PDB file of C-alpha atoms in Angstrom:
ATOM      1  CA  MET A 674      11.927  25.748 -11.777  1.00  0.00           C
ATOM      2  CA  GLU A 675      12.774  22.699  -9.594  1.00  0.00           C
ATOM      3  CA  GLN A 676      13.535  25.017  -6.600  1.00  0.00           C
ATOM      4  CA  GLN A 677      10.597  27.098  -7.171  1.00  0.00           C
ATOM      5  CA  LEU A 678       8.378  23.900  -7.125  1.00  0.00           C
ATOM      6  CA  GLU A 679       9.860  22.370  -4.119  1.00  0.00           C
ATOM      7  CA  VAL A 680       9.277  25.733  -2.241  1.00  0.00           C
ATOM      8  CA  PHE A 681       5.704  25.841  -3.379  1.00  0.00           C
ATOM      9  CA  ILE A 682       4.777  22.166  -2.471  1.00  0.00           C
ATOM     10  CA  LYS A 683       6.413  22.763   1.236  1.00  0.00           C
ATOM     11  CA  VAL A 684       4.599  26.094   1.678  1.00  0.00           C
ATOM     12  CA  ALA A 685       1.188  24.079   0.489  1.00  0.00           C
ATOM     13  CA  GLU A 686       1.955  21.129   2.936  1.00  0.00           C
ATOM     14  CA  LYS A 687       2.835  23.140   5.791  1.00  0.00           C
ATOM     15  CA  GLU A 688       0.143  25.940   5.217  1.00  0.00           C
ATOM     16  CA  SER A 689       2.760  28.352   6.540  1.00  0.00           C
ATOM     17  CA  PHE A 690       5.775  30.487   5.209  1.00  0.00           C
ATOM     18  CA  SER A 691       7.643  30.359   8.511  1.00  0.00           C
ATOM     19  CA  ARG A 692       7.410  26.343   8.931  1.00  0.00           C
ATOM     20  CA  ALA A 693       8.130  25.796   5.262  1.00  0.00           C
ATOM     21  CA  ALA A 694      11.174  28.327   5.614  1.00  0.00           C
ATOM     22  CA  GLU A 695      12.601  26.288   8.351  1.00  0.00           C
ATOM     23  CA  GLU A 696      12.164  22.968   6.946  1.00  0.00           C
ATOM     24  CA  LEU A 697      13.845  24.177   3.876  1.00  0.00           C
ATOM     25  CA  HIS A 698      16.550  25.916   5.755  1.00  0.00           C
ATOM     26  CA  MET A 699      15.706  29.211   4.206  1.00  0.00           C
ATOM     27  CA  THR A 700      14.762  32.700   5.378  1.00  0.00           C
ATOM     28  CA  GLN A 701      10.979  33.379   5.360  1.00  0.00           C
ATOM     29  CA  PRO A 702      11.485  36.408   2.917  1.00  0.00           C
ATOM     30  CA  ALA A 703      13.059  34.167   0.358  1.00  0.00           C
ATOM     31  CA  VAL A 704      10.221  31.635   0.787  1.00  0.00           C
ATOM     32  CA  SER A 705       7.799  34.673  -0.039  1.00  0.00           C
ATOM     33  CA  GLN A 706      10.135  35.715  -2.805  1.00  0.00           C
ATOM     34  CA  TYR A 707       9.954  32.335  -4.613  1.00  0.00           C
ATOM     35  CA  ILE A 708       6.518  32.085  -4.339  1.00  0.00           C
ATOM     36  CA  GLN A 709       5.845  35.445  -5.631  1.00  0.00           C
ATOM     37  CA  LEU A 710       8.104  34.698  -8.652  1.00  0.00           C
ATOM     38  CA  PHE A 711       6.182  31.435  -9.284  1.00  0.00           C
ATOM     39  CA  GLU A 712       2.763  32.922  -9.112  1.00  0.00           C
ATOM     40  CA  ARG A 713       4.104  35.641 -11.623  1.00  0.00           C
ATOM     41  CA  GLU A 714       5.300  32.985 -13.872  1.00  0.00           C
ATOM     42  CA  MET A 715       2.111  30.715 -13.625  1.00  0.00           C
ATOM     43  CA  GLY A 716      -0.052  34.124 -14.269  1.00  0.00           C
ATOM     44  CA  THR A 717      -2.378  33.596 -11.219  1.00  0.00           C
ATOM     45  CA  LYS A 718      -2.721  33.624  -7.465  1.00  0.00           C
ATOM     46  CA  LEU A 719      -2.336  29.992  -6.173  1.00  0.00           C
ATOM     47  CA  LEU A 720      -2.286  30.385  -2.408  1.00  0.00           C
ATOM     48  CA  GLU A 721      -4.972  32.306  -0.119  1.00  0.00           C
ATOM     49  CA  ARG A 722      -3.206  34.243   2.608  1.00  0.00           C
ATOM     50  CA  SER A 723      -4.315  35.342   5.801  1.00  0.00           C
ATOM     51  CA  ASN A 724      -3.007  36.035   9.493  1.00  0.00           C
ATOM     52  CA  LYS A 725      -3.913  32.550  10.400  1.00  0.00           C
ATOM     53  CA  TYR A 726      -3.236  30.324   7.578  1.00  0.00           C
ATOM     54  CA  VAL A 727      -2.016  29.881   3.968  1.00  0.00           C
ATOM     55  CA  ARG A 728      -3.996  27.427   1.823  1.00  0.00           C
ATOM     56  CA  LEU A 729      -4.397  26.620  -1.789  1.00  0.00           C
ATOM     57  CA  ASN A 730      -6.887  27.995  -3.917  1.00  0.00           C
ATOM     58  CA  LYS A 731      -8.458  26.151  -6.994  1.00  0.00           C
ATOM     59  CA  ALA A 732      -5.387  26.684  -9.398  1.00  0.00           C
ATOM     60  CA  GLY A 733      -3.149  25.978  -6.474  1.00  0.00           C
ATOM     61  CA  GLU A 734      -4.728  22.662  -6.433  1.00  0.00           C
ATOM     62  CA  ILE A 735      -4.063  21.923  -9.481  1.00  0.00           C
ATOM     63  CA  VAL A 736      -0.573  23.139  -9.717  1.00  0.00           C
ATOM     64  CA  TYR A 737       0.139  21.373  -6.501  1.00  0.00           C
ATOM     65  CA  HIS A 738      -1.004  18.017  -7.828  1.00  0.00           C
ATOM     66  CA  HIS A 739       0.924  18.246 -11.048  1.00  0.00           C
ATOM     67  CA  ALA A 740       3.895  19.504  -9.085  1.00  0.00           C
ATOM     68  CA  LYS A 741       4.249  16.675  -7.198  1.00  0.00           C
ATOM     69  CA  GLU A 742       4.107  14.362 -10.333  1.00  0.00           C
ATOM     70  CA  ILE A 743       7.097  16.504 -11.900  1.00  0.00           C
ATOM     71  CA  ILE A 744       9.549  16.440  -8.804  1.00  0.00           C
ATOM     72  CA  GLY A 745       8.611  12.372  -8.753  1.00  0.00           C
ATOM     73  CA  LEU A 746       9.746  12.312 -12.452  1.00  0.00           C
ATOM     74  CA  TYR A 747      12.707  14.529 -12.239  1.00  0.00           C
ATOM     75  CA  THR A 748      13.886  12.530  -8.984  1.00  0.00           C
ATOM     76  CA  LYS A 749      13.533   9.201 -10.887  1.00  0.00           C
ATOM     77  CA  MET A 750      15.062  10.793 -14.030  1.00  0.00           C
ATOM     78  CA  GLN A 751      18.448  11.702 -12.025  1.00  0.00           C
ATOM     79  CA  ARG A 752      18.597   8.314 -10.491  1.00  0.00           C
ATOM     80  CA  LEU A 753      18.132   6.432 -13.637  1.00  0.00           C
ATOM     81  CA  VAL A 754      20.956   8.498 -14.935  1.00  0.00           C
ATOM     82  CA  ASP A 755      23.427   7.877 -12.098  1.00  0.00           C
ATOM     83  CA  ASP A 756      22.673   4.002 -12.426  1.00  0.00           C
ATOM     84  CA  VAL A 757      24.473   4.105 -15.899  1.00  0.00           C
ATOM     85  CA  THR A 758      27.694   4.164 -13.851  1.00  0.00           C
ATOM     86  CA  LYS A 759      27.225   3.168 -10.432  1.00  0.00           C
ATOM     87  CA  LYS A 760      26.527  -0.035  -8.306  1.00  0.00           C
ATOM     88  CA  THR A 761      23.302  -0.970  -7.045  1.00  0.00           C
ATOM     89  CA  SER A 762      22.322   1.698  -4.784  1.00  0.00           C
ATOM     90  CA  GLY A 763      20.223   4.785  -3.948  1.00  0.00           C
ATOM     91  CA  PRO A 764      16.452   5.473  -2.659  1.00  0.00           C
ATOM     92  CA  LEU A 765      13.802   3.136  -3.570  1.00  0.00           C
ATOM     93  CA  SER A 766      10.624   4.167  -2.665  1.00  0.00           C
ATOM     94  CA  ILE A 767       7.926   1.074  -2.035  1.00  0.00           C
ATOM     95  CA  GLY A 768       4.569   1.201  -1.426  1.00  0.00           C
ATOM     96  CA  ALA A 769       2.114  -2.252  -0.480  1.00  0.00           C
ATOM     97  CA  SER A 770      -1.204  -2.838   0.736  1.00  0.00           C
ATOM     98  CA  TYR A 771      -1.716  -3.806   4.232  1.00  0.00           C
ATOM     99  CA  THR A 772      -1.627  -7.601   3.784  1.00  0.00           C
ATOM    100  CA  PHE A 773       1.410  -8.100   1.932  1.00  0.00           C
ATOM    101  CA  GLY A 774       2.895  -4.693   3.408  1.00  0.00           C
ATOM    102  CA  GLU A 775       2.419  -5.911   7.025  1.00  0.00           C
ATOM    103  CA  TYR A 776       3.031  -9.697   6.862  1.00  0.00           C
ATOM    104  CA  VAL A 777       5.540 -10.269   3.656  1.00  0.00           C
ATOM    105  CA  LEU A 778       7.183  -7.072   2.895  1.00  0.00           C
ATOM    106  CA  PRO A 779       9.425  -6.916   6.232  1.00  0.00           C
ATOM    107  CA  HIS A 780      11.058 -10.236   5.079  1.00  0.00           C
ATOM    108  CA  ILE A 781      11.658  -8.969   1.389  1.00  0.00           C
ATOM    109  CA  ILE A 782      13.205  -5.761   2.566  1.00  0.00           C
ATOM    110  CA  ALA A 783      15.583  -7.600   5.061  1.00  0.00           C
ATOM    111  CA  HIS A 784      16.829  -9.798   2.469  1.00  0.00           C
ATOM    112  CA  THR A 785      17.184  -7.134  -0.173  1.00  0.00           C
ATOM    113  CA  LEU A 786      19.137  -4.815   2.349  1.00  0.00           C
ATOM    114  CA  GLU A 787      21.342  -8.192   3.203  1.00  0.00           C
ATOM    115  CA  LYS A 788      22.252  -8.421  -0.525  1.00  0.00           C
ATOM    116  CA  TYR A 789      22.279  -4.837  -1.363  1.00  0.00           C
ATOM    117  CA  PRO A 790      23.259  -2.704   1.579  1.00  0.00           C
ATOM    118  CA  LEU A 791      23.540   0.656  -0.614  1.00  0.00           C
ATOM    119  CA  ILE A 792      19.820   0.652  -1.353  1.00  0.00           C
ATOM    120  CA  LYS A 793      17.936   2.948   0.976  1.00  0.00           C
ATOM    121  CA  PRO A 794      14.007   2.082   0.867  1.00  0.00           C
ATOM    122  CA  THR A 795      11.098   3.933   2.189  1.00  0.00           C
ATOM    123  CA  ILE A 796       7.857   2.120   2.887  1.00  0.00           C
ATOM    124  CA  THR A 797       4.206   3.507   2.442  1.00  0.00           C
ATOM    125  CA  ILE A 798       1.606   1.072   3.715  1.00  0.00           C
ATOM    126  CA  GLY A 799      -2.173   1.769   2.488  1.00  0.00           C
ATOM    127  CA  ASN A 800      -5.229   0.033   1.029  1.00  0.00           C
ATOM    128  CA  THR A 801      -4.925  -1.131  -2.885  1.00  0.00           C
ATOM    129  CA  LYS A 802      -6.452   2.256  -4.115  1.00  0.00           C
ATOM    130  CA  GLU A 803      -4.344   4.313  -2.232  1.00  0.00           C
ATOM    131  CA  ILE A 804      -1.046   2.701  -3.319  1.00  0.00           C
ATOM    132  CA  ALA A 805      -2.440   2.655  -7.147  1.00  0.00           C
ATOM    133  CA  GLU A 806      -2.923   6.173  -7.090  1.00  0.00           C
ATOM    134  CA  LEU A 807       0.644   6.986  -5.529  1.00  0.00           C
ATOM    135  CA  VAL A 808       2.337   5.067  -8.214  1.00  0.00           C
ATOM    136  CA  SER A 809       0.324   6.468 -10.796  1.00  0.00           C
ATOM    137  CA  GLY A 810       1.253   9.812  -9.535  1.00  0.00           C
ATOM    138  CA  HIS A 811       5.167   8.945  -9.594  1.00  0.00           C
ATOM    139  CA  GLN A 812       5.319   9.379  -5.765  1.00  0.00           C
ATOM    140  CA  LEU A 813       6.251   5.617  -5.770  1.00  0.00           C
ATOM    141  CA  ASP A 814       8.490   3.736  -7.341  1.00  0.00           C
ATOM    142  CA  VAL A 815       6.914   0.314  -7.278  1.00  0.00           C
ATOM    143  CA  GLY A 816       3.708  -0.778  -5.478  1.00  0.00           C
ATOM    144  CA  ILE A 817       2.525  -4.263  -4.267  1.00  0.00           C
ATOM    145  CA  ILE A 818      -1.405  -4.799  -4.277  1.00  0.00           C
ATOM    146  CA  GLU A 819      -4.041  -7.423  -3.680  1.00  0.00           C
ATOM    147  CA  GLY A 820      -6.966  -7.630  -5.723  1.00  0.00           C
ATOM    148  CA  GLY A 821      -8.244  -5.822  -9.102  1.00  0.00           C
ATOM    149  CA  LEU A 822      -6.889  -2.668 -10.750  1.00  0.00           C
ATOM    150  CA  ARG A 823      -8.654  -0.819 -13.209  1.00  0.00           C
ATOM    151  CA  ASN A 824      -6.002   1.665 -14.247  1.00  0.00           C
ATOM    152  CA  SER A 825      -4.760   1.329 -17.759  1.00  0.00           C
ATOM    153  CA  LYS A 826      -1.794   3.775 -17.033  1.00  0.00           C
ATOM    154  CA  ILE A 827      -0.229   1.209 -14.767  1.00  0.00           C
ATOM    155  CA  ARG A 828       1.864  -1.904 -15.711  1.00  0.00           C
ATOM    156  CA  VAL A 829       0.477  -4.730 -13.479  1.00  0.00           C
ATOM    157  CA  GLU A 830       2.044  -8.104 -13.072  1.00  0.00           C
ATOM    158  CA  PRO A 831       0.425 -10.771 -10.900  1.00  0.00           C
ATOM    159  CA  PHE A 832       3.173 -12.692  -8.948  1.00  0.00           C
ATOM    160  CA  LEU A 833       1.945 -14.484  -6.008  1.00  0.00           C
ATOM    161  CA  LYS A 834      -1.136 -16.542  -5.220  1.00  0.00           C
ATOM    162  CA  ASP A 835      -2.856 -15.844  -2.166  1.00  0.00           C
ATOM    163  CA  GLU A 836      -5.218 -18.119  -0.202  1.00  0.00           C
ATOM    164  CA  MET A 837      -8.057 -16.649   1.961  1.00  0.00           C
ATOM    165  CA  TYR A 838     -10.094 -18.284   4.730  1.00  0.00           C
ATOM    166  CA  VAL A 839     -12.998 -17.597   7.043  1.00  0.00           C
ATOM    167  CA  VAL A 840     -11.582 -17.272  10.523  1.00  0.00           C
ATOM    168  CA  VAL A 841     -13.456 -17.441  13.981  1.00  0.00           C
ATOM    169  CA  SER A 842     -12.261 -17.289  17.331  1.00  0.00           C
ATOM    170  CA  SER A 843     -11.042 -20.586  18.861  1.00  0.00           C
ATOM    171  CA  LEU A 844     -13.888 -20.072  21.013  1.00  0.00           C
ATOM    172  CA  HIS A 845     -16.720 -19.573  18.814  1.00  0.00           C
ATOM    173  CA  ARG A 846     -19.302 -22.036  18.427  1.00  0.00           C
ATOM    174  CA  LEU A 847     -18.641 -22.733  14.670  1.00  0.00           C
ATOM    175  CA  ALA A 848     -14.802 -23.741  15.812  1.00  0.00           C
ATOM    176  CA  ALA A 849     -16.543 -26.495  17.678  1.00  0.00           C
ATOM    177  CA  LYS A 850     -17.528 -28.428  14.677  1.00  0.00           C
ATOM    178  CA  GLY A 851     -13.664 -29.309  13.995  1.00  0.00           C
ATOM    179  CA  LYS A 852     -12.791 -29.957  10.329  1.00  0.00           C
ATOM    180  CA  LYS A 853     -16.391 -30.637   9.198  1.00  0.00           C
ATOM    181  CA  GLU A 854     -17.139 -28.826   6.095  1.00  0.00           C
ATOM    182  CA  ILE A 855     -19.891 -26.311   6.695  1.00  0.00           C
ATOM    183  CA  ASP A 856     -22.194 -24.686   4.247  1.00  0.00           C
ATOM    184  CA  GLY A 857     -21.894 -20.939   3.251  1.00  0.00           C
ATOM    185  CA  SER A 858     -25.350 -20.236   4.246  1.00  0.00           C
ATOM    186  CA  GLU A 859     -24.504 -20.959   8.096  1.00  0.00           C
ATOM    187  CA  LEU A 860     -22.354 -17.896   7.952  1.00  0.00           C
ATOM    188  CA  ASN A 861     -25.146 -15.631   6.903  1.00  0.00           C
ATOM    189  CA  ASP A 862     -26.211 -14.835  10.534  1.00  0.00           C
ATOM    190  CA  GLU A 863     -22.743 -13.906  11.586  1.00  0.00           C
ATOM    191  CA  ILE A 864     -21.158 -10.435  12.082  1.00  0.00           C
ATOM    192  CA  TRP A 865     -18.716 -10.180   9.678  1.00  0.00           C
ATOM    193  CA  ILE A 866     -15.723  -7.860  10.531  1.00  0.00           C
ATOM    194  CA  VAL A 867     -14.390  -6.304   7.155  1.00  0.00           C
ATOM    195  CA  ARG A 868     -11.838  -3.920   5.716  1.00  0.00           C
ATOM    196  CA  GLU A 869     -12.684  -0.352   4.405  1.00  0.00           C
ATOM    197  CA  ASN A 870     -13.897   0.245   0.570  1.00  0.00           C
ATOM    198  CA  GLY A 871     -10.644   0.670  -1.603  1.00  0.00           C
ATOM    199  CA  SER A 872      -9.158  -2.289  -0.131  1.00  0.00           C
ATOM    200  CA  GLY A 873      -8.257  -5.693  -1.806  1.00  0.00           C
ATOM    201  CA  THR A 874      -9.241  -7.724   1.172  1.00  0.00           C
ATOM    202  CA  ARG A 875     -12.769  -5.988   1.279  1.00  0.00           C
ATOM    203  CA  GLU A 876     -13.134  -6.608  -2.604  1.00  0.00           C
ATOM    204  CA  ALA A 877     -12.194 -10.521  -1.883  1.00  0.00           C
ATOM    205  CA  THR A 878     -14.875 -10.502   0.914  1.00  0.00           C
ATOM    206  CA  GLU A 879     -17.630  -8.934  -1.206  1.00  0.00           C
ATOM    207  CA  GLU A 880     -16.858 -11.811  -3.846  1.00  0.00           C
ATOM    208  CA  VAL A 881     -17.023 -14.291  -1.182  1.00  0.00           C
ATOM    209  CA  PHE A 882     -20.478 -12.880  -0.107  1.00  0.00           C
ATOM    210  CA  GLN A 883     -21.507 -13.245  -3.651  1.00  0.00           C
ATOM    211  CA  LEU A 884     -20.080 -17.018  -3.895  1.00  0.00           C
ATOM    212  CA  LEU A 885     -21.738 -17.994  -0.859  1.00  0.00           C
ATOM    213  CA  GLY A 886     -25.058 -16.385  -1.626  1.00  0.00           C
ATOM    214  CA  ILE A 887     -25.043 -14.544   1.777  1.00  0.00           C
ATOM    215  CA  THR A 888     -25.802 -10.959   2.743  1.00  0.00           C
ATOM    216  CA  PRO A 889     -24.662 -10.663   6.397  1.00  0.00           C
ATOM    217  CA  GLY A 890     -24.395  -7.653   8.761  1.00  0.00           C
ATOM    218  CA  ILE A 891     -21.001  -6.431   8.882  1.00  0.00           C
ATOM    219  CA  LEU A 892     -18.431  -3.953  10.798  1.00  0.00           C
ATOM    220  CA  GLU A 893     -15.960  -2.276   8.963  1.00  0.00           C
ATOM    221  CA  PHE A 894     -12.666  -1.822  10.457  1.00  0.00           C
ATOM    222  CA  GLY A 895      -9.357  -0.144   8.726  1.00  0.00           C
ATOM    223  CA  SER A 896      -6.668  -2.691   9.601  1.00  0.00           C
ATOM    224  CA  ASN A 897      -5.933  -6.570   9.628  1.00  0.00           C
ATOM    225  CA  GLN A 898      -4.471  -6.424  13.105  1.00  0.00           C
ATOM    226  CA  LEU A 899      -7.664  -4.735  14.691  1.00  0.00           C
ATOM    227  CA  ILE A 900      -9.608  -7.412  12.676  1.00  0.00           C
ATOM    228  CA  LYS A 901      -7.848 -10.063  14.156  1.00  0.00           C
ATOM    229  CA  GLU A 902      -7.918  -9.223  17.597  1.00  0.00           C
ATOM    230  CA  SER A 903     -11.719  -8.716  17.397  1.00  0.00           C
ATOM    231  CA  VAL A 904     -12.275 -11.859  15.783  1.00  0.00           C
ATOM    232  CA  GLU A 905     -10.299 -13.545  18.491  1.00  0.00           C
ATOM    233  CA  ALA A 906     -12.242 -11.582  21.035  1.00  0.00           C
ATOM    234  CA  GLY A 907     -15.262 -13.192  19.626  1.00  0.00           C
ATOM    235  CA  LEU A 908     -16.931 -10.066  17.908  1.00  0.00           C
ATOM    236  CA  GLY A 909     -17.721 -11.932  14.886  1.00  0.00           C
ATOM    237  CA  VAL A 910     -16.044 -13.740  11.795  1.00  0.00           C
ATOM    238  CA  SER A 911     -13.783 -12.543   9.053  1.00  0.00           C
ATOM    239  CA  LEU A 912     -12.095 -13.664   5.691  1.00  0.00           C
ATOM    240  CA  LEU A 913      -8.396 -13.025   5.679  1.00  0.00           C
ATOM    241  CA  SER A 914      -5.047 -13.961   3.898  1.00  0.00           C
ATOM    242  CA  GLN A 915      -3.109 -16.980   4.814  1.00  0.00           C
ATOM    243  CA  TRP A 916      -0.279 -14.875   5.378  1.00  0.00           C
ATOM    244  CA  ALA A 917      -2.057 -12.504   7.899  1.00  0.00           C
ATOM    245  CA  ILE A 918      -3.652 -15.393  10.217  1.00  0.00           C
ATOM    246  CA  ARG A 919      -0.536 -17.961  10.204  1.00  0.00           C
ATOM    247  CA  LYS A 920       0.889 -17.034  13.566  1.00  0.00           C
ATOM    248  CA  GLU A 921      -2.636 -16.977  15.269  1.00  0.00           C
ATOM    249  CA  VAL A 922      -3.572 -20.310  13.811  1.00  0.00           C
ATOM    250  CA  GLU A 923      -0.529 -21.896  15.006  1.00  0.00           C
ATOM    251  CA  LEU A 924      -0.994 -20.422  18.490  1.00  0.00           C
ATOM    252  CA  GLY A 925      -4.648 -21.853  18.554  1.00  0.00           C
ATOM    253  CA  LYS A 926      -6.168 -18.286  18.797  1.00  0.00           C
ATOM    254  CA  LEU A 927      -8.006 -18.389  15.636  1.00  0.00           C
ATOM    255  CA  GLU A 928      -9.620 -21.322  14.017  1.00  0.00           C
ATOM    256  CA  ILE A 929     -10.047 -21.736   9.921  1.00  0.00           C
ATOM    257  CA  LEU A 930     -13.522 -22.769   9.137  1.00  0.00           C
ATOM    258  CA  LYS A 931     -13.517 -25.478   6.321  1.00  0.00           C
ATOM    259  CA  VAL A 932     -16.303 -23.781   4.068  1.00  0.00           C
ATOM    260  CA  LYS A 933     -17.894 -25.179   0.817  1.00  0.00           C
ATOM    261  CA  ASN A 934     -16.080 -23.672  -2.148  1.00  0.00           C
ATOM    262  CA  LEU A 935     -13.332 -21.927  -0.141  1.00  0.00           C
ATOM    263  CA  PRO A 936     -10.574 -20.809   0.174  1.00  0.00           C
ATOM    264  CA  PHE A 937     -10.813 -18.057  -2.062  1.00  0.00           C
ATOM    265  CA  ILE A 938      -7.794 -17.447  -4.228  1.00  0.00           C
ATOM    266  CA  ARG A 939      -6.606 -14.097  -5.294  1.00  0.00           C
ATOM    267  CA  GLN A 940      -3.148 -12.609  -6.644  1.00  0.00           C
ATOM    268  CA  PHE A 941      -0.791 -10.103  -5.247  1.00  0.00           C
ATOM    269  CA  SER A 942       0.431  -7.978  -8.213  1.00  0.00           C
ATOM    270  CA  ILE A 943       3.380  -5.616  -8.634  1.00  0.00           C
ATOM    271  CA  ILE A 944       2.700  -2.190 -10.164  1.00  0.00           C
ATOM    272  CA  VAL A 945       4.708   0.201 -11.759  1.00  0.00           C
ATOM    273  CA  GLN A 946       4.386   3.344 -13.838  1.00  0.00           C
ATOM    274  CA  THR A 947       7.324   3.290 -16.442  1.00  0.00           C
ATOM    275  CA  PRO A 948       9.663   0.726 -17.954  1.00  0.00           C
ATOM    276  CA  PHE A 949      12.471   2.454 -17.083  1.00  0.00           C
ATOM    277  CA  HIS A 950      14.019   1.257 -13.840  1.00  0.00           C
ATOM    278  CA  THR A 951      16.918   1.877 -11.568  1.00  0.00           C
ATOM    279  CA  LYS A 952      19.368  -0.770 -10.661  1.00  0.00           C
ATOM    280  CA  ALA A 953      18.004  -0.670  -7.099  1.00  0.00           C
ATOM    281  CA  MET A 954      14.600  -1.449  -8.435  1.00  0.00           C
ATOM    282  CA  ASP A 955      15.395  -3.931 -10.792  1.00  0.00           C
ATOM    283  CA  SER A 956      17.240  -5.810  -8.095  1.00  0.00           C
ATOM    284  CA  PHE A 957      14.415  -5.356  -5.554  1.00  0.00           C
ATOM    285  CA  LEU A 958      11.782  -6.819  -8.222  1.00  0.00           C
ATOM    286  CA  HIS A 959      14.144  -9.778  -9.115  1.00  0.00           C
ATOM    287  CA  LEU A 960      13.945 -10.814  -5.202  1.00  0.00           C
ATOM    288  CA  LEU A 961      10.504 -10.004  -5.030  1.00  0.00           C
ATOM    289  CA  ARG A 962       9.814 -12.552  -7.921  1.00  0.00           C
ATOM    290  CA  ALA A 963      11.973 -15.220  -6.455  1.00  0.00           C
ATOM    291  CA  ASP A 964       9.848 -18.342  -5.578  1.00  0.00           C
ATOM    292  CA  ASP A 965      12.388 -19.678  -3.045  1.00  0.00           C
ATOM    293  CA  LEU A 966      12.577 -16.650  -1.061  1.00  0.00           C
ATOM    294  CA  LEU A 967       8.641 -16.328  -0.541  1.00  0.00           C
ATOM    295  CA  TYR A 968       8.569 -20.178   0.017  1.00  0.00           C
ATOM    296  CA  ASN A 969      11.201 -19.728   2.797  1.00  0.00           C
ATOM    297  CA  ILE A 970       9.281 -16.478   4.317  1.00  0.00           C
ATOM    298  CA  GLY A 971       6.331 -18.371   4.814  1.00  0.00           C
ATOM    299  CA  LYS A 972       7.728 -21.814   5.492  1.00  0.00           C
ATOM    300  CA  SER A 973       5.124 -22.939   2.599  1.00  0.00           C
ATOM    301  CA  PRO A 974       2.107 -21.354   3.895  1.00  0.00           C
ATOM    302  CA  GLN A 975       0.199 -22.255   0.951  1.00  0.00           C
ATOM    303  CA  HIS A 976      -2.002 -24.890   2.332  1.00  0.00           C
ATOM    304  CA  PHE A 977      -3.291 -25.121   6.132  1.00  0.00           C
ATOM    305  CA  GLN A 978      -4.291 -28.711   6.803  1.00  0.00           C
ATOM    306  CA  LEU A 979      -8.059 -28.352   6.975  1.00  0.00           C
TER     307      LEU A 979
END
């Protein structure tokens, strides 16, 4: 059954018997035979076939979704059994939302591999909603997200405070006010550059709008780096994590505004689907929770001198 599931998943993703056969190092007739047998066992057709494409039908979409979960669980089960007698080693699939994934996680991974060189990590970066869905579907071992999460199936562990600041270009008119505190209402007429819905940073920004009592115009961009470049170019203002802006602030490219009732405080959280962890995952989580490691990564970024 495992082989049938893997063949079916590959055909569905490649939308081609020949491309799936090539990637699986099988002949095309063998792939076709696996699919025919699998459809017979399922009691229905799962794929729509034509001379131009192979696509999932409604039943196929259901089977594909669950097949991905089953393969993920089977792989995890094998690793857990192997861990009973082996050293800390093996694959570890990690997902992270953009802020943590782009600015903190690379340092954590480097330290992990220095201490446990036999661990083989794979990294997926997405917004909070995307990472939570992948962990829930057993396609990631562990996720690190920002913001809230409404999913009773996932274990959530807040582990790191994050301070978020309003930033502008160093040439922006509000930057000229120096370190004088401004009222949030002064930001209502500014264009705000924000992340997409589903992002933890977008969720925090919406909360800050409510906190400051403002309803500004917005531009929606899909990455922190693009937002920083746009703010630096004078396109607008934004709310960003201390981790995302520390280099630009040090270089004088971005200016933090001292705004009444800010910075905004949120938590980064670890999310997992199951209490059963491999040694590789337990070792990674131990390092992730280490306060001294995060301090050294950020060189104490917790408080900017406002």
